[in-house]
Short mmCIF file of C-alpha atoms in Angstrom, two decimals:
data_model
loop_
_atom_site.label_atom_id
_atom_site.label_comp_id
_atom_site.label_asym_id
_atom_site.label_seq_id
_atom_site.Cartn_x
_atom_site.Cartn_y
_atom_site.Cartn_z
CA MET J 177 -9.13 -2.60 12.03
CA LYS J 178 -11.53 -3.53 14.55
CA ARG J 179 -15.50 -3.66 14.56
CA LYS J 180 -16.59 -0.05 14.92
CA THR J 181 -20.21 0.47 16.51
CA ALA J 182 -21.66 2.27 13.46
CA ILE J 183 -21.66 -0.11 10.76
CA VAL J 184 -22.59 1.56 7.15
CA GLY J 185 -24.96 -0.78 5.69
CA TRP J 186 -23.97 -0.60 2.05
CA LEU J 187 -20.42 -1.73 2.57
CA LEU J 188 -20.58 -5.37 1.25
CA LEU J 189 -17.06 -6.15 2.41
CA VAL J 190 -14.32 -4.98 4.43
CA GLY J 191 -11.66 -7.15 5.40
CA LEU J 192 -8.06 -8.14 6.65
CA LEU J 193 -5.65 -9.94 4.41
CA VAL J 194 -2.44 -10.95 5.93
CA TRP J 195 0.43 -11.28 3.46
CA THR J 196 3.95 -12.24 3.39
CA ALA J 197 6.20 -9.95 1.79
CA GLY J 198 9.47 -11.67 0.24
CA LEU J 199 11.68 -8.65 1.10
CA VAL J 200 14.83 -9.44 3.13
CA LEU J 201 14.38 -6.19 5.13
CA ALA J 202 15.41 -6.93 8.56
CA ALA J 203 16.21 -9.65 11.48
CA TRP J 204 12.29 -9.49 12.66
CA PRO J 205 10.65 -10.06 9.26
CA VAL J 206 6.90 -9.94 9.86
CA VAL J 207 4.00 -7.52 8.61
CA LEU J 208 0.31 -7.44 9.24
CA GLY J 209 -2.22 -4.67 7.79
CA PRO J 210 -5.16 -3.27 9.37
CA ALA J 211 -7.97 -5.97 10.07
CA SER J 212 -11.51 -5.42 9.04
CA GLN J 213 -14.01 -3.42 11.09
CA PHE J 214 -16.65 -5.63 9.58
CA ALA J 215 -15.27 -8.91 8.76
CA PRO J 216 -13.84 -11.26 11.35
CA GLN J 217 -9.92 -10.76 11.70
CA THR J 218 -7.60 -13.47 10.12
CA GLN J 219 -3.98 -13.54 10.13
CA GLY J 220 -0.99 -15.77 10.05
CA LEU J 221 2.65 -15.49 10.47
CA GLU J 222 5.06 -16.95 8.00
CA PRO J 223 8.64 -18.82 8.57
CA ALA J 224 11.35 -16.69 9.56
CA GLY J 225 12.88 -14.64 6.72
CA LEU J 226 9.60 -13.65 5.48
CA HIS J 227 7.60 -10.48 5.86
CA PRO J 228 3.90 -10.80 6.75
CA VAL J 229 1.46 -7.96 6.20
CA ALA J 230 -2.51 -7.21 6.27
CA TYR J 231 -5.06 -4.70 5.17
CA ILE J 232 -8.47 -3.31 4.42
CA PRO J 233 -11.07 -2.54 1.63
CA MET J 234 -13.79 -0.48 -0.19
CA ALA J 235 -15.21 1.48 -3.31
CA HIS J 236 -17.12 4.77 -3.89
CA GLY J 237 -18.66 6.97 -6.28
CA VAL J 238 -16.32 8.97 -9.04
CA LEU J 239 -15.67 12.52 -9.86
CA ASP J 240 -14.33 14.02 -12.99
CA GLU J 241 -11.89 16.68 -11.25
CA GLN J 242 -8.31 16.46 -12.74
CA PRO J 243 -6.04 18.00 -10.15
CA GLU J 244 -2.46 18.40 -11.15
CA THR J 245 -0.84 16.67 -8.43
CA TRP J 246 0.81 13.80 -10.13
CA VAL J 247 4.03 12.87 -12.25
CA ASP J 248 3.79 12.45 -15.85
CA THR J 249 4.91 9.18 -16.18
CA GLN J 250 5.30 9.62 -19.86
CA ASP J 251 8.00 11.80 -19.41
CA ARG J 252 10.82 9.82 -18.42
CA GLU J 253 13.28 12.67 -17.15
CA ALA J 254 10.64 13.66 -14.97
CA VAL J 255 10.04 10.06 -13.68
CA ARG J 256 13.72 9.52 -13.11
CA ALA J 257 14.18 13.14 -11.42
CA TYR J 258 11.11 12.20 -9.05
CA TYR J 259 12.77 8.93 -8.12
CA LEU J 260 16.02 10.74 -7.35
CA THR J 261 14.51 13.68 -5.62
CA GLU J 262 11.62 12.13 -3.53
CA TYR J 263 11.66 8.47 -3.27
CA LEU J 264 15.57 8.53 -2.45
CA ALA J 265 15.38 11.46 -0.17
CA SER J 266 13.35 9.84 2.15
CA ASP J 267 16.02 7.36 2.94
CA GLY J 268 18.43 7.54 5.68
CA VAL J 269 16.37 9.79 7.96
CA SER J 270 17.04 9.25 11.71
CA SER J 271 14.02 8.31 13.59
CA GLY J 272 14.73 10.52 16.43
CA TRP J 273 12.61 8.45 18.64
CA THR J 274 12.19 9.66 22.36
CA GLY J 275 10.70 6.41 23.86
CA ASP J 276 11.62 3.38 26.11
CA HIS J 277 10.71 0.15 25.99
CA ALA J 278 11.66 -0.63 29.72
CA SER J 279 9.38 2.25 30.94
CA CYS J 280 6.49 1.53 28.30
CA ASN J 281 7.13 5.01 26.89
CA ALA J 282 6.06 5.15 23.28
CA GLY J 283 7.69 8.50 22.88
CA THR J 284 7.35 10.12 19.24
CA THR J 285 9.81 10.36 16.14
CA SER J 286 10.99 13.65 14.97
CA ALA J 287 9.03 15.90 12.40
CA GLU J 288 11.76 15.09 9.66
CA PHE J 289 11.41 11.12 10.13
CA LYS J 290 7.49 11.75 9.63
CA GLU J 291 8.01 13.98 6.88
CA ALA J 292 10.18 11.28 5.08
CA ILE J 293 7.18 8.46 5.54
CA VAL J 294 4.83 11.22 3.91
CA ARG J 295 7.25 11.71 1.02
CA ARG J 296 7.39 7.99 0.50
CA ILE J 297 3.67 7.45 0.74
CA ASN J 298 3.10 10.69 -1.85
CA TYR J 299 5.96 9.16 -4.03
CA PHE J 300 3.89 6.09 -4.94
CA ARG J 301 0.60 8.26 -5.16
CA ALA J 302 2.03 10.50 -7.27
CA MET J 303 3.23 8.06 -9.77
CA GLY J 304 0.30 6.04 -9.56
CA GLY J 305 -1.93 9.25 -10.51
CA VAL J 306 -3.63 9.89 -7.56
CA PRO J 307 -3.74 13.02 -5.23
CA PRO J 308 -1.09 13.35 -2.34
CA ILE J 309 -2.09 12.68 1.19
CA THR J 310 -2.31 16.06 2.93
CA GLY J 311 -0.24 14.62 5.97
CA LEU J 312 -0.21 12.73 9.28
CA LYS J 313 -2.90 13.38 12.07
CA ASP J 314 -1.76 13.88 15.39
CA GLU J 315 -4.37 11.88 16.78
CA TYR J 316 -3.74 9.03 14.43
CA ASN J 317 0.12 9.48 15.15
CA ASN J 318 -0.17 9.06 18.84
CA LYS J 319 -2.69 5.99 18.59
CA ALA J 320 -0.29 4.34 15.97
CA GLN J 321 2.78 5.01 18.08
CA GLN J 322 1.47 3.17 20.94
CA ALA J 323 0.68 0.53 18.77
CA ALA J 324 4.02 0.22 17.23
CA LEU J 325 5.45 0.17 21.02
CA ILE J 326 3.07 -2.84 21.94
CA LEU J 327 4.11 -5.06 18.74
CA SER J 328 8.02 -4.02 19.37
CA VAL J 329 8.11 -4.95 22.96
CA ASN J 330 6.17 -8.24 22.71
CA GLY J 331 7.98 -9.13 19.44
CA ALA J 332 4.33 -10.16 18.05
CA LEU J 333 1.71 -8.92 15.66
CA SER J 334 -2.07 -8.34 16.62
CA HIS J 335 -4.71 -6.04 15.54
CA ASP J 336 -6.46 -6.76 18.74
CA PRO J 337 -3.71 -7.14 21.28
CA PRO J 338 -4.73 -8.42 24.30
CA PRO J 339 -4.59 -6.23 27.86
CA GLU J 340 -2.05 -8.70 29.36
CA TRP J 341 0.54 -7.90 26.86
CA LEU J 342 3.38 -5.68 27.94
CA CYS J 343 2.79 -2.01 27.33
CA TYR J 344 -0.88 -2.54 26.69
CA THR J 345 -3.06 0.79 26.34
CA VAL J 346 -6.44 1.19 24.95
CA GLU J 347 -5.09 3.99 22.64
CA GLY J 348 -2.35 1.33 21.09
CA ASP J 349 -5.15 -1.30 20.83
CA GLU J 350 -7.37 1.20 18.95
CA GLY J 351 -4.26 2.24 16.81
CA ALA J 352 -3.50 -1.57 16.03
CA GLY J 353 -6.82 -1.91 14.86
CA ASN J 354 -6.98 0.59 12.48
CA SER J 355 -3.32 0.30 10.88
CA ASN J 356 -1.37 -1.58 8.76
CA ILE J 357 1.25 -3.22 11.06
CA TYR J 358 4.69 -4.36 10.44
CA LEU J 359 7.40 -6.16 12.76
CA GLY J 360 10.94 -6.23 11.29
CA VAL J 361 10.71 -3.01 9.30
CA TYR J 362 9.84 0.80 10.02
CA GLY J 363 9.53 4.27 8.59
CA PRO J 364 9.85 4.56 4.72
CA GLU J 365 11.13 0.96 4.29
CA ALA J 366 7.55 -0.13 5.36
CA MET J 367 5.91 1.77 3.15
CA SER J 368 7.59 0.44 0.03
CA GLY J 369 7.05 -3.06 1.68
CA TYR J 370 3.16 -2.53 1.76
CA MET J 371 3.43 -1.34 -1.94
CA TYR J 372 5.66 -4.43 -2.66
CA ASP J 373 2.50 -6.79 -1.14
CA ALA J 374 4.32 -9.98 -1.87
CA GLY J 375 3.28 -13.53 -0.38
CA ASP J 376 0.88 -16.03 -1.13
CA LYS J 377 -1.53 -14.77 1.26
CA ASN J 378 -1.59 -11.30 -0.30
CA TYR J 379 -2.52 -12.23 -3.93
CA ALA J 380 -5.38 -9.32 -3.95
CA ALA J 381 -2.61 -6.79 -2.95
CA GLY J 382 -4.57 -4.96 -0.23
CA HIS J 383 -1.76 -2.77 1.15
CA ARG J 384 -1.08 -1.24 -1.76
CA ARG J 385 -4.65 -0.64 -2.76
CA TRP J 386 -4.83 1.50 0.24
CA ILE J 387 -1.63 3.00 -0.11
CA LEU J 388 -3.03 3.98 -3.58
CA TYR J 389 -6.68 4.93 -2.26
CA PRO J 390 -7.60 8.27 -4.05
CA GLN J 391 -10.14 9.31 -1.11
CA THR J 392 -7.35 9.12 1.55
CA GLN J 393 -6.33 12.63 2.72
CA TRP J 394 -4.81 11.95 6.35
CA MET J 395 -2.97 9.05 7.79
CA GLY J 396 -1.14 8.27 10.86
CA THR J 397 2.37 6.57 11.44
CA GLY J 398 3.70 5.06 14.65
CA ASP J 399 7.49 3.61 14.33
CA ILE J 400 9.82 1.93 16.59
CA PRO J 401 13.69 1.94 15.57
CA PRO J 402 16.21 -1.29 16.34
CA PRO J 403 18.28 -2.47 17.81
CA SER J 404 17.05 -3.38 21.51
CA TYR J 405 13.87 -4.70 20.16
CA ALA J 406 12.44 -5.81 17.06
CA PRO J 407 11.49 -2.30 14.91
CA SER J 408 8.00 -1.90 14.05
CA ASN J 409 5.79 0.17 12.18
CA ALA J 410 1.89 1.01 12.43
CA LEU J 411 0.17 3.06 9.44
CA TRP J 412 -3.25 4.30 10.11
CA VAL J 413 -5.01 3.90 6.92
CA PHE J 414 -8.51 4.73 7.75
CA ASP J 415 -8.88 8.36 7.20
CA ASP J 416 -12.49 8.55 8.77
CA GLU J 417 -13.36 11.97 7.60
CA ASN J 418 -12.88 11.08 4.01
CA ILE J 419 -12.76 7.33 3.13
CA TRP J 420 -16.53 7.34 2.42
CA GLY J 421 -16.48 10.44 0.21
CA ASP J 422 -16.38 11.06 -3.46
CA ARG J 423 -13.78 9.90 -5.59
CA PRO J 424 -11.32 12.43 -6.68
CA GLY J 425 -10.10 13.02 -9.90
CA THR J 426 -6.91 10.66 -11.19
CA ARG J 427 -4.39 10.93 -13.94
CA GLU J 428 -6.16 8.16 -15.80
CA HIS J 429 -9.73 6.75 -15.12
CA TYR J 430 -7.83 3.68 -13.57
CA VAL J 431 -5.14 3.16 -11.10
CA ALA J 432 -2.21 0.64 -12.15
CA TRP J 433 0.95 -0.56 -10.47
CA PRO J 434 3.37 -0.22 -11.88
CA PRO J 435 1.80 2.94 -13.90
CA PRO J 436 1.69 3.46 -17.40
CA GLY J 437 4.70 5.06 -18.94
CA TYR J 438 8.63 5.12 -17.24
CA ALA J 439 8.96 3.05 -13.80
CA PRO J 440 12.15 2.91 -12.45
CA TYR J 441 13.09 -0.76 -11.71
CA GLN J 442 13.54 -0.32 -8.10
CA VAL J 443 9.48 0.02 -7.52
CA VAL J 444 8.46 -2.53 -10.19
CA TYR J 445 7.34 -5.43 -8.48
CA PRO J 446 6.49 -9.11 -9.32
CA ARG J 447 2.91 -8.47 -8.57
CA TRP J 448 1.01 -6.11 -10.81
CA SER J 449 -2.48 -4.58 -10.57
CA PHE J 450 -5.22 -2.55 -12.42
CA ALA J 451 -7.86 -0.70 -10.40
CA TYR J 452 -10.87 0.80 -11.52
CA ALA J 453 -13.70 1.89 -9.02
CA GLY J 454 -16.65 -0.02 -9.24
CA ALA J 455 -15.67 -2.25 -12.04
CA ASN J 456 -16.45 -5.95 -12.20
CA PHE J 457 -13.24 -7.89 -13.05
CA ASP J 458 -14.74 -11.43 -12.55
CA SER J 459 -14.49 -12.39 -16.26
CA ALA J 460 -11.43 -10.22 -16.88
CA THR J 461 -8.53 -11.36 -18.49
CA VAL J 462 -4.75 -10.05 -18.76
CA SER J 463 -2.29 -10.12 -21.29
CA MET J 464 1.19 -9.10 -21.67
CA THR J 465 4.19 -8.68 -24.05
CA ARG J 466 7.82 -7.84 -23.24
CA ASN J 467 9.80 -6.01 -25.95
CA GLY J 468 7.06 -7.41 -28.44
CA GLN J 469 7.33 -11.03 -27.18
CA PRO J 470 4.12 -12.37 -25.43
CA LEU J 471 4.53 -12.98 -21.64
CA PRO J 472 2.65 -15.51 -19.92
CA VAL J 473 0.94 -14.15 -16.59
CA GLN J 474 -1.09 -15.58 -13.83
CA VAL J 475 -3.93 -13.88 -12.94
CA ASN J 476 -4.76 -13.81 -9.26
CA GLN J 477 -8.34 -14.64 -7.70
CA VAL J 478 -10.31 -11.32 -7.74
CA GLU J 479 -11.17 -10.11 -4.29
CA TYR J 480 -13.53 -7.06 -3.93
CA GLY J 481 -13.68 -4.64 -0.78
CA TYR J 482 -10.18 -3.74 -0.45
CA GLY J 483 -9.84 -0.31 -1.50
CA GLU J 484 -10.73 0.00 -5.11
CA ASN J 485 -12.20 -2.89 -7.25
CA THR J 486 -8.61 -4.28 -8.49
CA ILE J 487 -7.47 -7.12 -10.62
CA VAL J 488 -4.01 -8.57 -9.79
CA TRP J 489 -1.61 -10.63 -11.59
CA GLU J 490 1.88 -12.03 -11.82
CA PRO J 491 3.97 -11.77 -15.04
CA ALA J 492 6.54 -14.85 -15.55
CA ASP J 493 9.31 -12.36 -15.49
CA SER J 494 12.15 -11.30 -12.92
CA PHE J 495 11.99 -8.02 -11.29
CA GLY J 496 13.90 -6.01 -8.88
CA PHE J 497 17.17 -6.02 -11.01
CA PRO J 498 18.99 -3.48 -13.03
CA PRO J 499 17.92 -3.62 -16.78
CA ASP J 500 20.76 -3.97 -19.28
CA GLY J 501 18.27 -1.47 -21.22
CA ASP J 502 14.80 -0.33 -21.27
CA ILE J 503 12.27 -2.90 -21.01
CA VAL J 504 8.75 -2.51 -22.76
CA TYR J 505 5.92 -3.95 -21.38
CA GLN J 506 2.62 -3.77 -23.04
CA VAL J 507 -0.61 -4.70 -20.84
CA THR J 508 -3.79 -5.37 -22.27
CA VAL J 509 -6.84 -6.16 -19.58
CA SER J 510 -10.08 -7.01 -21.48
CA ASN J 511 -13.67 -7.78 -20.35
CA VAL J 512 -13.64 -5.34 -17.66
CA LEU J 513 -17.52 -4.82 -16.80
CA ILE J 514 -18.20 -0.90 -16.27
CA SER J 515 -21.78 -0.30 -15.84
CA ASN J 516 -22.53 -3.77 -17.32
CA GLN J 517 -20.73 -2.86 -20.50
CA PRO J 518 -17.49 -4.84 -21.39
CA GLN J 519 -14.34 -2.40 -21.78
CA GLU J 520 -10.49 -3.12 -22.76
CA PHE J 521 -7.71 -1.02 -21.61
CA THR J 522 -4.27 -1.26 -23.05
CA TYR J 523 -1.00 0.70 -21.71
CA GLN J 524 2.66 0.36 -21.98
CA VAL J 525 5.10 0.16 -18.87
CA THR J 526 8.64 1.04 -19.75
CA VAL J 527 10.95 -0.18 -17.11
CA PHE J 528 14.33 1.49 -16.75
CA GLU J 529 17.46 2.38 -14.64
CA PRO J 530 16.96 5.73 -13.28
#
């Protein structure tokens, strides 16, 4: 996201992190998220076969409201049904793209396709225990769509595309600056890629933190399908009307991925995260067990300013494969400073085949 004219003085850190997701999703495998409006943009591309991405940051006040807008992840059947009816239902929807690269017509995608993207986003939010987004805003969609065309036709990523790039528009430039951007993947699959948040440069899981950011009510999407050019996605994530607002209620006081309770193995990724608004994780530790046996973890460097304050770690285990039976992980996050008082959180995640 680009630097804006009005800078909120209390925001200490808003930045861009470029990551490389290790998903084998398409022939053009690169992704970036939105650049910071305050910090200098940094980005980089990884070797072919990998998927880069990037994102942005912040933290705010907390409310005690508890709207019932999420999945009861302690209910195995509810989790299984929600995966089958919501996650899978967002697959395979035709984009209905009306544009054209040759004439620099960004076009649009069908209402059904956009709804599939919203369903995928809200699947992750409901499982994570945060309120759903209300939907996609036309203004955000239009600018993100132009951004996606610029990226696709030039076969390159930038949050600040130069005017000499093919199909450049001021609106597309703005869209690129306010969006997570993906080259090589589009539509609902790109949303899953942002949640995966893999790659050495993405150790802070910033894309995921913005997908799960509780304050967000409106996003925007731009999507270009294959095959003539590289497919692309631009996901506008800065909800200007709400990003600085009070934090709504969440299912738990924290937001973890994978969430406590049952989780389909398909959405349990190698990088785990635990967010708590306003918490200090500088001296926090993470320990885990797998079916009762100690499991080593690597805790990543803590980075603040990307969505809610978050600690990220990588368990020494394999993920993404159908388990022979339920696998019960116990997670303990210790020495989390909340209002300068150390606290400890323990929860279980049961990974299963839905």
